[in-house]
Amino acid sequence: MEHLFSMSNFWRICDGVATLLIVSLVSIVVSIFGGLIFGRAMIAKNVAIRIICKVILETVRIIPLIVWLFIVYYGISSAFDIHISGITSGIIVFSIWGIAEMGDLVRASINNVPKHSRESALALGFNSFQIETLIIIPQAIRMLIPSSINLFGRIIKTTSLLTLISVVELLKVGQQLIELFGKYDAIVSLCVYGIIFIIYFCLCYPFSYLGDYLEKKFHN
């Protein structure tokens, strides 16, 4: 049991957390910018664009993320004879998922802006660009922030799926430690998964708390 808490294992866990955070943070950044564009396209005046966006959103939502990971990591790599690393596959899949979810949040936020805001701005002589940038977007962002923060926490949690495509992130490191030391001590599994639980809680709870806090604050 004492071997489990060695400095080498501590650094292995840190490496797993670093991998988790790299995939999560890159995916979150891509989701923010891509989601803003995708969300705006979802409410475009062009019907064909809206239909295409709806099909993309439903396709991403309906197919489980683990299937997308397998498609990118195994399917695309084999079909096009190219090597896509597990980390790259994770970033691609979580970014696509994040863009779709963020886009839907953007769409909902813009649609939830009261109609009288636009009507009042028109009555005051604002043009379409001014209404969009000075009236609609600021109100939409206010409603978007809490739900988007919760989405970021979900992205971090979902990176645990990376272990299924052999990415050595936090959960995979935990499994390796259990395989290495668990045969000598039955309580190792409980200790390792307990540590993983605490790490995920520390990473995700701030997003959950901040999202709930901002939602209550903005709605008051």
PDB file of C-alpha atoms in Angstrom:
ATOM      1  CA  MET A   1       0.000   0.000   0.000  1.00  0.00           C
ATOM      2  CA  GLU A   2       2.828   2.394   0.823  1.00  0.00           C
ATOM      3  CA  HIS A   3       4.179   2.017  -2.740  1.00  0.00           C
ATOM      4  CA  LEU A   4       0.938   3.511  -4.090  1.00  0.00           C
ATOM      5  CA  PHE A   5       1.704   6.906  -2.558  1.00  0.00           C
ATOM      6  CA  SER A   6       5.201   7.259  -3.982  1.00  0.00           C
ATOM      7  CA  MET A   7       6.291  10.436  -5.768  1.00  0.00           C
ATOM      8  CA  SER A   8       6.515   8.609  -9.111  1.00  0.00           C
ATOM      9  CA  ASN A   9       2.825   7.680  -8.876  1.00  0.00           C
ATOM     10  CA  PHE A  10       1.994  11.231  -7.832  1.00  0.00           C
ATOM     11  CA  TRP A  11       3.593  12.533 -11.016  1.00  0.00           C
ATOM     12  CA  ARG A  12       1.806   9.899 -13.070  1.00  0.00           C
ATOM     13  CA  ILE A  13      -1.491  11.202 -11.706  1.00  0.00           C
ATOM     14  CA  CYS A  14      -0.411  14.772 -12.460  1.00  0.00           C
ATOM     15  CA  ASP A  15       0.368  13.763 -16.045  1.00  0.00           C
ATOM     16  CA  GLY A  16      -3.095  12.202 -16.316  1.00  0.00           C
ATOM     17  CA  VAL A  17      -4.716  15.392 -15.020  1.00  0.00           C
ATOM     18  CA  ALA A  18      -2.619  17.465 -17.444  1.00  0.00           C
ATOM     19  CA  THR A  19      -3.802  15.352 -20.393  1.00  0.00           C
ATOM     20  CA  LEU A  20      -7.385  15.706 -19.226  1.00  0.00           C
ATOM     21  CA  LEU A  21      -7.044  19.475 -18.935  1.00  0.00           C
ATOM     22  CA  ILE A  22      -5.326  19.883 -22.316  1.00  0.00           C
ATOM     23  CA  VAL A  23      -8.142  18.083 -24.132  1.00  0.00           C
ATOM     24  CA  SER A  24     -10.794  19.906 -22.089  1.00  0.00           C
ATOM     25  CA  LEU A  25      -9.380  23.423 -22.416  1.00  0.00           C
ATOM     26  CA  VAL A  26      -8.694  23.186 -26.148  1.00  0.00           C
ATOM     27  CA  SER A  27     -12.187  21.757 -26.696  1.00  0.00           C
ATOM     28  CA  ILE A  28     -13.746  24.512 -24.570  1.00  0.00           C
ATOM     29  CA  VAL A  29     -11.965  27.295 -26.472  1.00  0.00           C
ATOM     30  CA  VAL A  30     -12.977  25.817 -29.837  1.00  0.00           C
ATOM     31  CA  SER A  31     -16.537  25.329 -28.545  1.00  0.00           C
ATOM     32  CA  ILE A  32     -16.856  28.968 -27.515  1.00  0.00           C
ATOM     33  CA  PHE A  33     -15.882  30.448 -30.875  1.00  0.00           C
ATOM     34  CA  GLY A  34     -17.414  27.713 -33.013  1.00  0.00           C
ATOM     35  CA  GLY A  35     -20.594  27.677 -30.931  1.00  0.00           C
ATOM     36  CA  LEU A  36     -21.133  31.417 -31.338  1.00  0.00           C
ATOM     37  CA  ILE A  37     -20.952  31.057 -35.122  1.00  0.00           C
ATOM     38  CA  PHE A  38     -23.041  27.871 -35.183  1.00  0.00           C
ATOM     39  CA  GLY A  39     -25.679  29.332 -32.878  1.00  0.00           C
ATOM     40  CA  ARG A  40     -26.044  32.433 -35.037  1.00  0.00           C
ATOM     41  CA  ALA A  41     -26.374  30.227 -38.122  1.00  0.00           C
ATOM     42  CA  MET A  42     -29.178  28.280 -36.418  1.00  0.00           C
ATOM     43  CA  ILE A  43     -31.388  31.382 -36.465  1.00  0.00           C
ATOM     44  CA  ALA A  44     -30.354  32.595 -39.919  1.00  0.00           C
ATOM     45  CA  LYS A  45     -33.081  33.821 -42.262  1.00  0.00           C
ATOM     46  CA  ASN A  46     -32.043  31.239 -44.839  1.00  0.00           C
ATOM     47  CA  VAL A  47     -34.210  28.144 -44.298  1.00  0.00           C
ATOM     48  CA  ALA A  48     -31.654  25.769 -45.846  1.00  0.00           C
ATOM     49  CA  ILE A  49     -28.954  26.909 -43.390  1.00  0.00           C
ATOM     50  CA  ARG A  50     -31.303  26.407 -40.450  1.00  0.00           C
ATOM     51  CA  ILE A  51     -32.220  22.902 -41.627  1.00  0.00           C
ATOM     52  CA  ILE A  52     -28.566  21.940 -42.097  1.00  0.00           C
ATOM     53  CA  CYS A  53     -27.727  23.234 -38.605  1.00  0.00           C
ATOM     54  CA  LYS A  54     -30.662  21.317 -37.113  1.00  0.00           C
ATOM     55  CA  VAL A  55     -29.552  18.090 -38.787  1.00  0.00           C
ATOM     56  CA  ILE A  56     -25.979  18.573 -37.523  1.00  0.00           C
ATOM     57  CA  LEU A  57     -27.183  19.270 -33.977  1.00  0.00           C
ATOM     58  CA  GLU A  58     -29.465  16.241 -33.829  1.00  0.00           C
ATOM     59  CA  THR A  59     -26.818  13.973 -35.381  1.00  0.00           C
ATOM     60  CA  VAL A  60     -24.238  15.005 -32.792  1.00  0.00           C
ATOM     61  CA  ARG A  61     -26.734  14.589 -29.953  1.00  0.00           C
ATOM     62  CA  ILE A  62     -28.262  11.283 -31.009  1.00  0.00           C
ATOM     63  CA  ILE A  63     -25.018   9.360 -31.585  1.00  0.00           C
ATOM     64  CA  PRO A  64     -23.190   8.615 -28.289  1.00  0.00           C
ATOM     65  CA  LEU A  65     -19.852  10.356 -27.812  1.00  0.00           C
ATOM     66  CA  ILE A  66     -18.026   7.065 -27.439  1.00  0.00           C
ATOM     67  CA  VAL A  67     -19.242   6.099 -30.932  1.00  0.00           C
ATOM     68  CA  TRP A  68     -17.883   9.393 -32.302  1.00  0.00           C
ATOM     69  CA  LEU A  69     -14.561   8.681 -30.604  1.00  0.00           C
ATOM     70  CA  PHE A  70     -14.399   5.238 -32.213  1.00  0.00           C
ATOM     71  CA  ILE A  71     -15.374   6.678 -35.614  1.00  0.00           C
ATOM     72  CA  VAL A  72     -12.590   9.279 -35.499  1.00  0.00           C
ATOM     73  CA  TYR A  73      -9.901   7.206 -33.772  1.00  0.00           C
ATOM     74  CA  TYR A  74     -10.470   3.869 -35.509  1.00  0.00           C
ATOM     75  CA  GLY A  75     -12.782   4.514 -38.481  1.00  0.00           C
ATOM     76  CA  ILE A  76     -11.271   7.606 -40.091  1.00  0.00           C
ATOM     77  CA  SER A  77      -7.723   6.449 -39.353  1.00  0.00           C
ATOM     78  CA  SER A  78      -8.337   3.145 -41.122  1.00  0.00           C
ATOM     79  CA  ALA A  79     -10.438   4.519 -43.985  1.00  0.00           C
ATOM     80  CA  PHE A  80      -7.958   7.225 -44.975  1.00  0.00           C
ATOM     81  CA  ASP A  81      -4.798   5.452 -43.789  1.00  0.00           C
ATOM     82  CA  ILE A  82      -3.769   8.308 -41.505  1.00  0.00           C
ATOM     83  CA  HIS A  83      -2.710   8.322 -37.894  1.00  0.00           C
ATOM     84  CA  ILE A  84      -4.881  10.316 -35.531  1.00  0.00           C
ATOM     85  CA  SER A  85      -3.688  10.180 -31.931  1.00  0.00           C
ATOM     86  CA  GLY A  86      -6.103   9.559 -29.090  1.00  0.00           C
ATOM     87  CA  ILE A  87      -5.641  13.088 -27.755  1.00  0.00           C
ATOM     88  CA  THR A  88      -6.310  14.610 -31.193  1.00  0.00           C
ATOM     89  CA  SER A  89      -9.355  12.376 -31.613  1.00  0.00           C
ATOM     90  CA  GLY A  90     -10.645  13.520 -28.243  1.00  0.00           C
ATOM     91  CA  ILE A  91     -10.158  17.182 -29.084  1.00  0.00           C
ATOM     92  CA  ILE A  92     -11.959  16.738 -32.426  1.00  0.00           C
ATOM     93  CA  VAL A  93     -14.929  14.899 -30.923  1.00  0.00           C
ATOM     94  CA  PHE A  94     -15.352  17.056 -27.816  1.00  0.00           C
ATOM     95  CA  SER A  95     -14.958  20.218 -29.892  1.00  0.00           C
ATOM     96  CA  ILE A  96     -17.686  19.103 -32.312  1.00  0.00           C
ATOM     97  CA  TRP A  97     -19.934  18.142 -29.413  1.00  0.00           C
ATOM     98  CA  GLY A  98     -19.156  21.394 -27.605  1.00  0.00           C
ATOM     99  CA  ILE A  99     -19.843  23.498 -30.710  1.00  0.00           C
ATOM    100  CA  ALA A 100     -23.206  21.794 -31.196  1.00  0.00           C
ATOM    101  CA  GLU A 101     -24.247  22.215 -27.557  1.00  0.00           C
ATOM    102  CA  MET A 102     -22.875  25.755 -27.319  1.00  0.00           C
ATOM    103  CA  GLY A 103     -24.607  26.671 -30.549  1.00  0.00           C
ATOM    104  CA  ASP A 104     -27.944  25.518 -29.214  1.00  0.00           C
ATOM    105  CA  LEU A 105     -27.391  27.560 -26.057  1.00  0.00           C
ATOM    106  CA  VAL A 106     -26.569  30.617 -28.176  1.00  0.00           C
ATOM    107  CA  ARG A 107     -29.709  30.070 -30.257  1.00  0.00           C
ATOM    108  CA  ALA A 108     -31.886  29.768 -27.170  1.00  0.00           C
ATOM    109  CA  SER A 109     -30.331  32.842 -25.554  1.00  0.00           C
ATOM    110  CA  ILE A 110     -30.898  35.028 -28.608  1.00  0.00           C
ATOM    111  CA  ASN A 111     -34.462  33.780 -29.042  1.00  0.00           C
ATOM    112  CA  ASN A 112     -35.193  34.465 -25.371  1.00  0.00           C
ATOM    113  CA  VAL A 113     -34.334  38.147 -25.677  1.00  0.00           C
ATOM    114  CA  PRO A 114     -37.700  39.938 -25.245  1.00  0.00           C
ATOM    115  CA  LYS A 115     -39.233  41.096 -28.530  1.00  0.00           C
ATOM    116  CA  HIS A 116     -39.985  44.511 -27.092  1.00  0.00           C
ATOM    117  CA  SER A 117     -36.223  45.153 -26.840  1.00  0.00           C
ATOM    118  CA  ARG A 118     -35.919  44.996 -30.618  1.00  0.00           C
ATOM    119  CA  GLU A 119     -39.150  46.925 -31.114  1.00  0.00           C
ATOM    120  CA  SER A 120     -38.059  49.672 -28.727  1.00  0.00           C
ATOM    121  CA  ALA A 121     -34.701  49.959 -30.489  1.00  0.00           C
ATOM    122  CA  LEU A 122     -36.433  50.246 -33.876  1.00  0.00           C
ATOM    123  CA  ALA A 123     -38.675  52.960 -32.494  1.00  0.00           C
ATOM    124  CA  LEU A 124     -35.583  54.875 -31.343  1.00  0.00           C
ATOM    125  CA  GLY A 125     -34.101  54.727 -34.828  1.00  0.00           C
ATOM    126  CA  PHE A 126     -31.476  52.024 -34.356  1.00  0.00           C
ATOM    127  CA  ASN A 127     -30.445  50.129 -37.486  1.00  0.00           C
ATOM    128  CA  SER A 128     -30.191  46.328 -37.681  1.00  0.00           C
ATOM    129  CA  PHE A 129     -26.457  46.250 -36.905  1.00  0.00           C
ATOM    130  CA  GLN A 130     -26.863  48.491 -33.853  1.00  0.00           C
ATOM    131  CA  ILE A 131     -29.787  46.434 -32.577  1.00  0.00           C
ATOM    132  CA  GLU A 132     -27.778  43.225 -32.950  1.00  0.00           C
ATOM    133  CA  THR A 133     -24.562  44.471 -31.326  1.00  0.00           C
ATOM    134  CA  LEU A 134     -25.914  46.899 -28.711  1.00  0.00           C
ATOM    135  CA  ILE A 135     -29.243  45.336 -27.722  1.00  0.00           C
ATOM    136  CA  ILE A 136     -29.566  41.661 -28.626  1.00  0.00           C
ATOM    137  CA  ILE A 137     -26.034  40.314 -28.074  1.00  0.00           C
ATOM    138  CA  PRO A 138     -25.446  41.884 -24.604  1.00  0.00           C
ATOM    139  CA  GLN A 139     -28.753  40.486 -23.317  1.00  0.00           C
ATOM    140  CA  ALA A 140     -28.130  37.094 -24.917  1.00  0.00           C
ATOM    141  CA  ILE A 141     -24.633  36.842 -23.388  1.00  0.00           C
ATOM    142  CA  ARG A 142     -26.079  37.582 -19.953  1.00  0.00           C
ATOM    143  CA  MET A 143     -28.393  34.576 -20.323  1.00  0.00           C
ATOM    144  CA  LEU A 144     -25.743  32.443 -22.033  1.00  0.00           C
ATOM    145  CA  ILE A 145     -22.957  32.636 -19.440  1.00  0.00           C
ATOM    146  CA  PRO A 146     -24.459  30.397 -16.684  1.00  0.00           C
ATOM    147  CA  SER A 147     -25.478  27.574 -19.027  1.00  0.00           C
ATOM    148  CA  SER A 148     -22.196  27.711 -20.966  1.00  0.00           C
ATOM    149  CA  ILE A 149     -20.191  27.431 -17.737  1.00  0.00           C
ATOM    150  CA  ASN A 150     -22.137  24.285 -16.855  1.00  0.00           C
ATOM    151  CA  LEU A 151     -21.325  22.938 -20.330  1.00  0.00           C
ATOM    152  CA  PHE A 152     -17.610  23.435 -19.669  1.00  0.00           C
ATOM    153  CA  GLY A 153     -17.908  21.290 -16.546  1.00  0.00           C
ATOM    154  CA  ARG A 154     -19.668  18.596 -18.574  1.00  0.00           C
ATOM    155  CA  ILE A 155     -16.844  18.601 -21.113  1.00  0.00           C
ATOM    156  CA  ILE A 156     -14.281  18.036 -18.350  1.00  0.00           C
ATOM    157  CA  LYS A 157     -16.285  15.128 -16.905  1.00  0.00           C
ATOM    158  CA  THR A 158     -16.860  13.504 -20.273  1.00  0.00           C
ATOM    159  CA  THR A 159     -13.128  13.340 -21.037  1.00  0.00           C
ATOM    160  CA  SER A 160     -13.114  10.191 -18.887  1.00  0.00           C
ATOM    161  CA  LEU A 161     -14.280   8.413 -22.080  1.00  0.00           C
ATOM    162  CA  LEU A 162     -10.790   8.904 -23.506  1.00  0.00           C
ATOM    163  CA  THR A 163      -9.597   5.901 -21.550  1.00  0.00           C
ATOM    164  CA  LEU A 164     -11.608   3.727 -23.989  1.00  0.00           C
ATOM    165  CA  ILE A 165      -9.308   4.764 -26.854  1.00  0.00           C
ATOM    166  CA  SER A 166      -6.178   4.191 -24.749  1.00  0.00           C
ATOM    167  CA  VAL A 167      -5.453   7.815 -23.872  1.00  0.00           C
ATOM    168  CA  VAL A 168      -3.504   7.896 -20.618  1.00  0.00           C
ATOM    169  CA  GLU A 169      -5.606  10.486 -18.814  1.00  0.00           C
ATOM    170  CA  LEU A 170      -6.624  10.476 -15.150  1.00  0.00           C
ATOM    171  CA  LEU A 171      -8.935   7.458 -15.212  1.00  0.00           C
ATOM    172  CA  LYS A 172      -6.495   5.397 -17.272  1.00  0.00           C
ATOM    173  CA  VAL A 173      -3.684   6.189 -14.829  1.00  0.00           C
ATOM    174  CA  GLY A 174      -5.958   5.024 -12.024  1.00  0.00           C
ATOM    175  CA  GLN A 175      -6.617   1.744 -13.808  1.00  0.00           C
ATOM    176  CA  GLN A 176      -2.900   1.228 -14.361  1.00  0.00           C
ATOM    177  CA  LEU A 177      -2.179   1.802 -10.664  1.00  0.00           C
ATOM    178  CA  ILE A 178      -4.876  -0.669  -9.674  1.00  0.00           C
ATOM    179  CA  GLU A 179      -3.470  -3.293 -12.045  1.00  0.00           C
ATOM    180  CA  LEU A 180       0.009  -2.691 -10.640  1.00  0.00           C
ATOM    181  CA  PHE A 181      -0.737  -2.573  -6.917  1.00  0.00           C
ATOM    182  CA  GLY A 182      -4.270  -3.958  -6.543  1.00  0.00           C
ATOM    183  CA  LYS A 183      -3.204  -7.587  -6.589  1.00  0.00           C
ATOM    184  CA  TYR A 184      -1.260  -7.005  -3.391  1.00  0.00           C
ATOM    185  CA  ASP A 185      -3.879  -5.031  -1.485  1.00  0.00           C
ATOM    186  CA  ALA A 186      -7.657  -5.146  -1.993  1.00  0.00           C
ATOM    187  CA  ILE A 187      -8.180  -1.619  -0.652  1.00  0.00           C
ATOM    188  CA  VAL A 188      -6.064  -0.108  -3.443  1.00  0.00           C
ATOM    189  CA  SER A 189      -9.056   0.143  -5.799  1.00  0.00           C
ATOM    190  CA  LEU A 190     -11.036   2.110  -3.222  1.00  0.00           C
ATOM    191  CA  CYS A 191      -8.123   4.463  -2.575  1.00  0.00           C
ATOM    192  CA  VAL A 192      -7.373   5.064  -6.254  1.00  0.00           C
ATOM    193  CA  TYR A 193     -10.974   5.686  -7.277  1.00  0.00           C
ATOM    194  CA  GLY A 194     -11.424   7.817  -4.190  1.00  0.00           C
ATOM    195  CA  ILE A 195      -8.519  10.019  -5.312  1.00  0.00           C
ATOM    196  CA  ILE A 196      -9.985  10.203  -8.815  1.00  0.00           C
ATOM    197  CA  PHE A 197     -13.367  11.170  -7.339  1.00  0.00           C
ATOM    198  CA  ILE A 198     -11.793  13.993  -5.335  1.00  0.00           C
ATOM    199  CA  ILE A 199      -9.843  15.300  -8.335  1.00  0.00           C
ATOM    200  CA  TYR A 200     -12.894  15.316 -10.612  1.00  0.00           C
ATOM    201  CA  PHE A 201     -14.939  16.971  -7.869  1.00  0.00           C
ATOM    202  CA  CYS A 202     -12.335  19.709  -7.433  1.00  0.00           C
ATOM    203  CA  LEU A 203     -12.183  20.274 -11.199  1.00  0.00           C
ATOM    204  CA  CYS A 204     -15.924  20.260 -11.913  1.00  0.00           C
ATOM    205  CA  TYR A 205     -17.607  21.638  -8.803  1.00  0.00           C
ATOM    206  CA  PRO A 206     -16.377  25.237  -9.341  1.00  0.00           C
ATOM    207  CA  PHE A 207     -18.088  25.247 -12.755  1.00  0.00           C
ATOM    208  CA  SER A 208     -21.307  23.876 -11.280  1.00  0.00           C
ATOM    209  CA  TYR A 209     -21.265  26.333  -8.382  1.00  0.00           C
ATOM    210  CA  LEU A 210     -20.386  29.330 -10.546  1.00  0.00           C
ATOM    211  CA  GLY A 211     -23.038  28.435 -13.127  1.00  0.00           C
ATOM    212  CA  ASP A 212     -25.759  28.123 -10.490  1.00  0.00           C
ATOM    213  CA  TYR A 213     -24.629  31.317  -8.763  1.00  0.00           C
ATOM    214  CA  LEU A 214     -24.655  33.368 -11.960  1.00  0.00           C
ATOM    215  CA  GLU A 215     -28.003  31.952 -13.026  1.00  0.00           C
ATOM    216  CA  LYS A 216     -29.595  33.006  -9.743  1.00  0.00           C
ATOM    217  CA  LYS A 217     -27.876  36.399  -9.858  1.00  0.00           C
ATOM    218  CA  PHE A 218     -28.907  37.193 -13.427  1.00  0.00           C
ATOM    219  CA  HIS A 219     -32.487  36.060 -12.889  1.00  0.00           C
ATOM    220  CA  ASN A 220     -32.961  38.260  -9.827  1.00  0.00           C
TER     221      ASN A 220
END
